[in-house]
Amino acid sequence: MQATAFSLLIAFLTSLVFLYRLSRQFRYPAASPKTCTNFTSSNTTTTTTKPNQSATTNPDEPCPSITVKKEPPFPANWLTGKQIFDLERRALFSKTPLPLSHTSHFPTTGSYQTLNIASYALLLIRDKDTRIRGFHNVCRHRAYPVATREFGTSSVLRCRYHGWSYNSRGRLVSAPQFKGVEGFDDGENGLFEIRVGVDERGVIWGFLGGDGDGEKMKEMEGIGKGVKAGCVWVGGSVLEDGWFNWKVGLNKSRLETSLGLNQQQQTPSYVQRLLSSISFQQQQHQQPESTHLFPSTFLFTIPRSQCWLFIRFLPATENKSAVRYDVYSYRDAKDAAAQSLLKDVEESVKGLIEDLGAEYQGVAEDDAGSMLLTLDGEAAEVQTRILSLLQAHAKLEKHHGEEIYPARREPRMNTRYEQAEQLCRELDCGEGGGERGLGGGGSLAW
């Protein structure tokens, strides 16, 4: 009897061991690899595989980490390459509507402004019909600038080299050494014009080349409600010697912080403390409104004021940029508070330029793309948009087998023109250079 009971006990225990081993094989197959995928951030993926685990291996043991970094889609020299910058001039600044200025700078006939964007010298001027026109600020004779001051007023713009003169519509009205030359047509030698449009808030847009037209001004929808056409220019300036690539500055959130526009009331910036003492009669804005005017201009309404701010990054080379700032207001431009605000904005922009320069100096050519991975969503989208435009133009150039310059203008030549040009060169040599070839060399309007 005892032997029978003992045999039953042994059989029962053997069955338990068998069932236990069988259950482990179903739960943790020995030959099945274990894969763990952990997303530790938006830009990093961690993947681990544990092959051929045996029954003695603890299935709950943490997976060892293998980190695979997401590579940025931008080329390594995105912020440092001269070839990239040259392509930007052809693919972006020549084919994209550019916010150039504001109508408040052109109060009378002959009011003009000169600009330089990505090595394109431009001229805006108000003609007799109150229309604002745009031209390449390049004399048709020897490619000298026809206006050298940033702002001025003149009904006739005269090149300092040989005295070629143009009216406010860009028409050539005087070419002293070509007067009477057979075949020389004044009408074919005016300034090269660019398309210009003005939106409902007074922002002046220019189209240097390509297929730009008024329809593209729809991109301006969404500009802050605090911006209107009827305002006055308080002041502004171009700050040169920004030693950084212009794309480094295309971060609206950072600009708001650097300019002190998004500080909370419990920790007001010096700009906000100043503005809190200003009493305006019209409705005041408690929160900043900001708009990025692609590609390199930002517009900000300033809280608790009736002032707004234009910030423009003006690329000069692949590693140097200027920054243009302008403050506008709906009250007297000479108001003491507005002038104090202007000074504070200038100091903020100077600090911004120093910070961007210091940051850019730490960007090596092989890690420029990595720096872009730290951008927020909106700033990253701007960089991606620029990249897509460059890729599309590069594809077009590859198809045609040559570089394409949409903003380029070619002069018309003929035999008579060449003869007159040769005469002009001889006069230059005989008179000791172009400065004496001004036909009198009197004082100029600009």
Coordinates of C-alpha atoms in Angstrom, one line a residue:
M1 CA 0.0 0.0 0.0
Q2 CA 2.8 2.4 0.9
A3 CA 4.7 1.5 -2.3
T4 CA 1.6 2.3 -4.3
A5 CA 1.2 5.7 -2.6
F6 CA 4.8 6.5 -3.1
S7 CA 4.6 5.7 -6.8
L8 CA 1.6 7.9 -7.3
L9 CA 3.4 10.8 -5.6
I10 CA 6.4 10.4 -7.8
A11 CA 4.2 10.4 -10.9
F12 CA 2.4 13.5 -9.7
L13 CA 5.6 15.4 -9.2
T14 CA 7.0 14.3 -12.5
S15 CA 3.8 15.6 -14.2
L16 CA 4.2 19.0 -12.5
V17 CA 7.8 19.3 -13.7
F18 CA 6.8 18.4 -17.3
L19 CA 3.9 20.9 -17.3
Y20 CA 6.2 23.7 -15.9
R21 CA 8.9 23.1 -18.6
L22 CA 6.2 22.9 -21.3
S23 CA 4.7 26.2 -20.2
R24 CA 8.1 28.0 -20.3
Q25 CA 8.7 26.8 -23.9
F26 CA 5.4 28.4 -25.0
R27 CA 6.0 31.6 -23.1
Y28 CA 9.7 32.1 -23.8
P29 CA 10.7 30.2 -27.0
A30 CA 14.5 29.5 -26.8
A31 CA 15.1 30.2 -30.4
S32 CA 13.2 33.4 -30.7
P33 CA 15.2 36.7 -30.6
K34 CA 13.9 39.5 -28.4
T35 CA 13.6 42.9 -29.9
C36 CA 13.2 46.1 -28.0
T37 CA 12.5 49.5 -29.7
N38 CA 12.6 52.6 -27.5
F39 CA 12.0 56.1 -28.9
T40 CA 13.9 58.3 -26.5
S41 CA 13.4 61.5 -28.4
S42 CA 12.1 62.8 -31.7
N43 CA 15.5 62.6 -33.3
T44 CA 16.9 59.4 -31.7
T45 CA 15.8 55.7 -31.9
T46 CA 17.2 53.0 -29.6
T47 CA 17.0 49.4 -30.9
T48 CA 18.3 46.2 -29.3
T49 CA 18.1 42.5 -30.2
K50 CA 18.8 39.6 -27.8
P51 CA 19.2 36.4 -30.0
N52 CA 18.8 32.8 -28.9
Q53 CA 17.8 33.2 -25.3
S54 CA 18.0 30.0 -23.3
A55 CA 15.5 28.9 -20.7
T56 CA 18.0 29.9 -18.0
T57 CA 18.1 33.5 -19.2
N58 CA 15.9 35.9 -17.3
P59 CA 13.3 37.2 -19.8
D60 CA 12.8 40.4 -17.7
E61 CA 16.5 41.4 -18.0
P62 CA 16.7 45.0 -19.5
C63 CA 17.8 45.2 -23.1
P64 CA 21.2 46.7 -23.7
S65 CA 21.0 50.0 -25.7
I66 CA 22.2 50.6 -29.2
T67 CA 21.6 54.3 -30.1
V68 CA 21.0 55.3 -33.8
K69 CA 21.0 59.0 -34.4
K70 CA 18.7 60.5 -37.0
E71 CA 20.8 62.2 -39.7
P72 CA 19.6 65.8 -40.6
P73 CA 18.4 66.2 -44.2
F74 CA 20.7 69.2 -44.8
P75 CA 24.1 69.1 -46.3
A76 CA 27.1 69.4 -43.9
N77 CA 28.0 72.9 -45.3
W78 CA 24.4 74.2 -45.1
L79 CA 25.5 77.1 -43.0
T80 CA 29.1 77.5 -44.3
G81 CA 29.3 76.7 -48.0
K82 CA 29.9 79.3 -50.7
Q83 CA 28.3 77.0 -53.2
I84 CA 25.1 76.9 -51.1
F85 CA 25.1 80.7 -50.8
D86 CA 25.5 81.1 -54.6
L87 CA 22.7 78.7 -55.1
E88 CA 20.5 80.7 -52.7
R89 CA 21.1 83.8 -54.7
R90 CA 19.9 82.1 -57.9
A91 CA 17.1 79.8 -56.4
L92 CA 15.8 81.8 -53.5
F93 CA 16.4 85.6 -53.6
S94 CA 15.9 85.8 -57.4
K95 CA 12.7 83.8 -57.5
T96 CA 10.9 84.6 -54.2
P97 CA 8.9 87.7 -53.3
L98 CA 11.0 89.8 -51.0
P99 CA 9.7 92.2 -48.4
L100 CA 11.8 95.3 -49.1
S101 CA 10.4 98.3 -47.3
H102 CA 7.3 100.2 -46.1
T103 CA 5.4 103.0 -47.8
S104 CA 6.1 105.4 -44.9
H105 CA 9.6 105.9 -46.3
F106 CA 8.2 107.5 -49.5
P107 CA 6.2 110.6 -48.5
T108 CA 6.9 112.7 -51.6
T109 CA 7.7 112.4 -55.3
G110 CA 11.4 111.4 -55.7
S111 CA 11.7 109.8 -52.2
Y112 CA 14.0 106.9 -52.7
Q113 CA 15.7 104.1 -50.7
T114 CA 18.6 101.8 -51.6
L115 CA 19.0 98.3 -50.4
N116 CA 21.5 95.4 -50.8
I117 CA 20.2 91.9 -50.4
A118 CA 22.4 88.9 -51.2
S119 CA 24.7 91.2 -53.3
Y120 CA 21.7 92.5 -55.3
A121 CA 21.8 96.3 -55.3
L122 CA 18.2 97.6 -55.4
L123 CA 16.6 101.0 -55.6
L124 CA 13.0 102.0 -54.7
I125 CA 11.6 105.4 -55.7
R126 CA 8.3 107.1 -55.8
D127 CA 7.4 108.6 -59.2
K128 CA 5.1 111.5 -60.2
D129 CA 2.1 109.3 -60.2
T130 CA 2.7 108.3 -56.5
R131 CA 3.6 104.8 -57.6
I132 CA 6.6 103.2 -55.9
R133 CA 8.9 101.6 -58.5
G134 CA 11.8 99.3 -58.1
F135 CA 15.1 99.0 -60.1
H136 CA 18.5 97.4 -59.9
N137 CA 20.7 100.2 -58.5
V138 CA 23.1 99.8 -61.4
C139 CA 23.9 102.3 -64.1
R140 CA 23.4 100.9 -67.6
H141 CA 26.8 102.2 -68.7
R142 CA 29.5 100.9 -66.4
A143 CA 27.4 99.3 -63.6
Y144 CA 28.1 101.9 -61.0
P145 CA 25.3 102.7 -58.5
V146 CA 23.1 105.6 -59.5
A147 CA 22.2 106.3 -55.9
T148 CA 24.7 106.0 -53.0
R149 CA 22.8 107.2 -50.0
E150 CA 20.4 104.9 -48.2
F151 CA 17.5 107.5 -48.2
G152 CA 17.1 110.6 -50.1
T153 CA 14.8 112.7 -52.4
S154 CA 15.5 113.6 -56.0
S155 CA 13.5 113.7 -59.2
V156 CA 16.7 112.8 -61.2
L157 CA 19.3 110.3 -60.2
R158 CA 22.7 110.8 -61.8
C159 CA 25.6 108.3 -61.9
R160 CA 28.8 109.7 -60.6
Y161 CA 30.9 108.0 -63.3
H162 CA 29.9 109.5 -66.6
G163 CA 26.9 111.5 -65.7
W164 CA 24.2 109.2 -67.0
S165 CA 20.9 110.4 -65.5
Y166 CA 17.6 108.7 -64.9
N167 CA 14.2 110.0 -63.8
S168 CA 11.9 108.5 -61.2
R169 CA 10.5 106.1 -63.7
G170 CA 13.9 104.7 -64.5
R171 CA 14.1 106.3 -67.9
L172 CA 17.5 107.5 -69.2
V173 CA 17.2 111.3 -69.6
S174 CA 20.9 112.2 -70.2
A175 CA 23.9 110.4 -71.5
P176 CA 26.4 113.2 -72.3
Q177 CA 29.0 111.3 -74.3
F178 CA 26.4 109.4 -76.3
K179 CA 24.3 112.3 -77.3
G180 CA 23.6 112.3 -81.0
V181 CA 25.2 108.9 -81.6
E182 CA 23.3 107.2 -84.4
G183 CA 21.5 104.0 -83.2
F184 CA 21.7 104.9 -79.5
D185 CA 18.2 104.8 -78.1
D186 CA 17.6 106.3 -74.7
G187 CA 14.5 104.2 -74.3
E188 CA 16.4 101.0 -74.4
N189 CA 19.0 102.1 -71.8
G190 CA 16.8 102.8 -68.8
L191 CA 17.4 101.2 -65.4
F192 CA 16.5 97.5 -65.2
E193 CA 13.1 97.4 -63.4
I194 CA 11.9 94.8 -60.9
R195 CA 8.3 94.0 -60.2
V196 CA 7.0 95.8 -57.1
G197 CA 3.8 95.4 -55.2
V198 CA 2.4 97.0 -52.1
D199 CA 0.1 95.1 -49.7
E200 CA -2.8 96.6 -47.7
R201 CA -0.6 97.3 -44.7
G202 CA 2.0 99.2 -46.7
V203 CA 4.7 96.6 -46.9
I204 CA 6.5 96.8 -50.3
W205 CA 7.4 93.6 -51.9
G206 CA 9.8 93.1 -54.8
F207 CA 10.2 90.3 -57.4
L208 CA 13.7 90.2 -58.9
G209 CA 13.1 87.6 -61.5
G210 CA 11.3 84.3 -62.3
D211 CA 7.6 84.1 -62.4
G212 CA 6.8 86.5 -59.5
D213 CA 3.6 88.4 -59.8
G214 CA 0.9 90.1 -57.6
E215 CA -0.7 86.7 -56.8
K216 CA 2.2 85.7 -54.7
M217 CA 1.4 88.6 -52.3
K218 CA -1.2 86.3 -50.8
E219 CA 1.7 85.0 -48.7
M220 CA 1.3 88.1 -46.6
E221 CA -2.0 87.0 -45.0
G222 CA -1.7 86.6 -41.3
I223 CA 0.3 89.8 -40.6
G224 CA -0.5 91.1 -37.1
K225 CA -3.6 93.2 -36.6
G226 CA -1.4 96.0 -35.1
V227 CA 0.2 96.7 -38.5
K228 CA -1.5 99.2 -40.7
A229 CA -0.4 101.4 -43.7
G230 CA -1.0 104.7 -41.9
C231 CA 2.0 104.9 -39.7
V232 CA 5.3 106.9 -39.4
W233 CA 8.8 105.7 -39.3
V234 CA 10.4 106.3 -35.9
G235 CA 13.9 105.2 -37.0
G236 CA 16.1 102.3 -37.8
S237 CA 19.5 101.4 -39.2
V238 CA 21.5 98.6 -40.8
L239 CA 24.0 97.0 -38.5
E240 CA 26.9 95.5 -40.4
D241 CA 29.5 93.0 -39.5
G242 CA 27.3 90.2 -38.4
W243 CA 29.7 87.2 -38.7
F244 CA 27.2 84.5 -39.2
N245 CA 25.2 82.8 -42.0
W246 CA 21.8 84.5 -42.5
K247 CA 19.9 81.3 -41.9
V248 CA 21.1 81.1 -38.3
G249 CA 18.8 84.0 -37.5
L250 CA 15.6 82.5 -38.9
N251 CA 14.1 81.6 -35.5
K252 CA 11.0 83.6 -34.5
S253 CA 10.8 82.3 -31.0
R254 CA 14.5 83.2 -30.3
L255 CA 14.0 86.7 -31.7
E256 CA 11.0 87.3 -29.5
T257 CA 13.1 86.3 -26.5
S258 CA 16.2 88.2 -27.5
L259 CA 14.2 91.4 -28.1
G260 CA 12.3 91.0 -24.8
L261 CA 8.9 90.7 -26.5
N262 CA 7.6 87.6 -24.8
Q263 CA 8.6 88.3 -21.1
Q264 CA 5.9 87.8 -18.5
Q265 CA 4.7 90.9 -16.6
Q266 CA 6.2 89.7 -13.3
T267 CA 9.6 89.9 -14.9
P268 CA 9.3 92.7 -17.4
S269 CA 12.2 93.5 -19.8
Y270 CA 13.6 97.0 -20.1
V271 CA 11.6 97.4 -23.3
Q272 CA 8.4 96.5 -21.5
R273 CA 9.1 98.7 -18.5
L274 CA 9.5 101.6 -20.9
L275 CA 6.3 100.8 -22.8
S276 CA 4.3 100.5 -19.6
S277 CA 4.8 104.2 -19.0
I278 CA 3.5 105.1 -22.5
S279 CA -0.2 106.1 -22.7
F280 CA -1.8 105.8 -26.1
Q281 CA -5.3 106.8 -26.9
Q282 CA -6.0 103.9 -29.2
Q283 CA -6.4 100.2 -28.3
Q284 CA -3.2 98.7 -26.9
H285 CA -1.8 95.3 -27.6
Q286 CA -1.1 93.2 -24.5
Q287 CA 0.6 90.3 -26.3
P288 CA 3.1 90.4 -29.1
E289 CA 2.0 89.4 -32.6
S290 CA 4.7 88.1 -34.8
T291 CA 5.0 87.1 -38.5
H292 CA 7.8 85.6 -40.5
L293 CA 7.8 87.2 -44.0
F294 CA 9.7 84.6 -45.9
P295 CA 12.6 84.3 -46.5
S296 CA 14.5 86.6 -44.0
T297 CA 12.2 89.2 -42.6
F298 CA 10.3 89.3 -39.3
L299 CA 7.5 91.6 -38.2
F300 CA 6.6 92.1 -34.5
T301 CA 3.9 94.2 -32.9
I302 CA 5.3 95.5 -29.6
P303 CA 3.1 94.8 -26.5
R304 CA 1.2 97.7 -24.8
S305 CA 2.1 100.1 -27.5
Q306 CA 1.2 101.2 -31.0
C307 CA 4.7 100.5 -32.3
W308 CA 5.8 97.6 -34.5
L309 CA 9.2 96.4 -35.5
F310 CA 10.7 95.1 -38.8
I311 CA 13.8 92.9 -38.5
R312 CA 15.5 91.8 -41.7
F313 CA 18.5 89.6 -42.1
L314 CA 20.5 90.7 -45.2
P315 CA 23.0 88.1 -46.4
A316 CA 26.3 89.4 -47.8
T317 CA 28.3 86.2 -48.0
E318 CA 28.0 82.6 -46.8
N319 CA 29.4 83.7 -43.4
K320 CA 28.5 87.4 -43.1
S321 CA 25.2 89.2 -42.7
A322 CA 23.8 92.6 -41.9
V323 CA 20.7 93.1 -39.8
R324 CA 18.2 95.9 -40.6
Y325 CA 15.8 97.1 -37.9
D326 CA 13.0 99.6 -38.3
V327 CA 10.5 100.9 -35.7
Y328 CA 7.2 102.3 -36.8
S329 CA 4.5 104.0 -34.8
Y330 CA 1.0 105.5 -35.2
R331 CA 1.8 108.7 -33.3
D332 CA 4.5 111.3 -33.5
A333 CA 7.8 109.8 -34.6
K334 CA 9.6 112.3 -32.4
D335 CA 7.8 111.3 -29.3
A336 CA 10.3 110.9 -26.4
A337 CA 9.0 107.5 -25.4
A338 CA 9.1 106.2 -29.0
Q339 CA 12.7 107.5 -29.4
S340 CA 13.7 105.8 -26.2
L341 CA 12.1 102.6 -27.4
L342 CA 14.2 102.9 -30.6
K343 CA 17.4 103.1 -28.6
D344 CA 16.5 100.1 -26.6
V345 CA 15.7 98.1 -29.7
E346 CA 19.0 99.0 -31.2
E347 CA 20.8 97.7 -28.1
S348 CA 18.8 94.5 -28.2
V349 CA 19.6 93.9 -31.9
K350 CA 23.3 94.6 -31.2
G351 CA 23.2 91.9 -28.5
L352 CA 21.4 89.6 -30.9
I353 CA 24.1 90.0 -33.5
E354 CA 26.8 89.2 -31.0
D355 CA 25.0 86.1 -29.7
L356 CA 24.4 84.8 -33.3
G357 CA 28.1 85.5 -34.2
A358 CA 29.4 83.6 -31.1
E359 CA 27.1 80.7 -31.8
Y360 CA 28.0 80.5 -35.5
Q361 CA 31.8 80.5 -34.7
G362 CA 31.2 77.3 -32.8
V363 CA 29.6 75.6 -35.8
A364 CA 32.1 73.4 -37.6
E365 CA 31.4 72.4 -41.2
D366 CA 30.7 68.8 -40.2
D367 CA 28.2 69.5 -37.5
A368 CA 26.2 72.4 -38.9
G369 CA 23.3 70.0 -39.7
S370 CA 23.3 68.7 -36.1
M371 CA 22.8 72.2 -34.8
L372 CA 19.6 72.4 -37.0
L373 CA 18.2 69.4 -35.2
T374 CA 17.7 71.5 -32.1
L375 CA 15.4 74.0 -33.8
D376 CA 11.7 74.1 -32.9
G377 CA 9.0 73.0 -35.3
E378 CA 8.4 76.3 -37.1
A379 CA 12.0 77.2 -37.4
A380 CA 12.8 73.8 -38.8
E381 CA 10.0 74.1 -41.3
V382 CA 11.6 77.4 -42.6
Q383 CA 14.9 75.6 -43.1
T384 CA 13.2 72.7 -44.9
R385 CA 11.3 75.1 -47.2
I386 CA 14.6 76.8 -48.2
L387 CA 16.1 73.4 -48.8
S388 CA 13.3 72.3 -51.1
L389 CA 13.5 75.5 -53.2
L390 CA 17.2 75.0 -53.6
Q391 CA 16.8 71.4 -54.6
A392 CA 14.1 72.3 -57.2
H393 CA 16.3 74.9 -58.8
A394 CA 19.4 72.7 -58.8
K395 CA 17.3 70.0 -60.5
L396 CA 16.3 72.6 -63.1
E397 CA 19.9 73.7 -63.7
K398 CA 20.9 70.0 -64.1
H399 CA 18.2 69.5 -66.7
H400 CA 19.5 72.6 -68.7
G401 CA 23.1 71.8 -68.1
E402 CA 24.0 75.3 -66.9
E403 CA 23.5 77.7 -64.0
I404 CA 20.3 79.7 -64.3
Y405 CA 20.2 83.4 -63.0
P406 CA 16.5 84.6 -63.0
A407 CA 17.5 88.1 -61.8
R408 CA 20.1 88.7 -64.5
R409 CA 19.5 91.4 -67.0
E410 CA 21.5 91.6 -70.3
P411 CA 22.1 95.0 -72.0
R412 CA 21.2 95.4 -75.7
M413 CA 24.2 96.0 -77.9
N414 CA 24.7 97.2 -81.5
T415 CA 27.6 98.4 -83.6
R416 CA 26.9 102.1 -83.0
Y417 CA 26.7 101.5 -79.2
E418 CA 30.1 99.8 -79.3
Q419 CA 31.6 102.6 -81.2
A420 CA 30.3 105.2 -78.7
E421 CA 31.6 103.0 -75.9
Q422 CA 35.0 102.9 -77.4
L423 CA 35.0 106.7 -77.7
C424 CA 34.0 106.9 -74.0
R425 CA 36.9 104.7 -73.0
E426 CA 39.3 106.9 -74.9
L427 CA 37.9 110.0 -73.2
D428 CA 38.4 108.3 -69.9
C429 CA 42.1 107.7 -70.6
G430 CA 42.6 111.2 -72.0
E431 CA 40.9 112.9 -69.1
G432 CA 42.5 110.9 -66.3
G433 CA 39.6 108.7 -65.3
G434 CA 35.9 108.6 -64.8
E435 CA 35.7 111.2 -62.0
R436 CA 36.5 113.9 -64.6
G437 CA 34.0 112.5 -67.1
L438 CA 31.0 113.8 -65.2
G439 CA 30.3 116.7 -67.5
G440 CA 31.1 119.4 -65.0
G441 CA 31.1 117.3 -61.8
G442 CA 28.8 119.5 -59.8
S443 CA 27.3 118.6 -56.5
L444 CA 24.8 115.7 -56.7
A445 CA 21.4 115.4 -55.2
W446 CA 22.4 112.3 -53.2

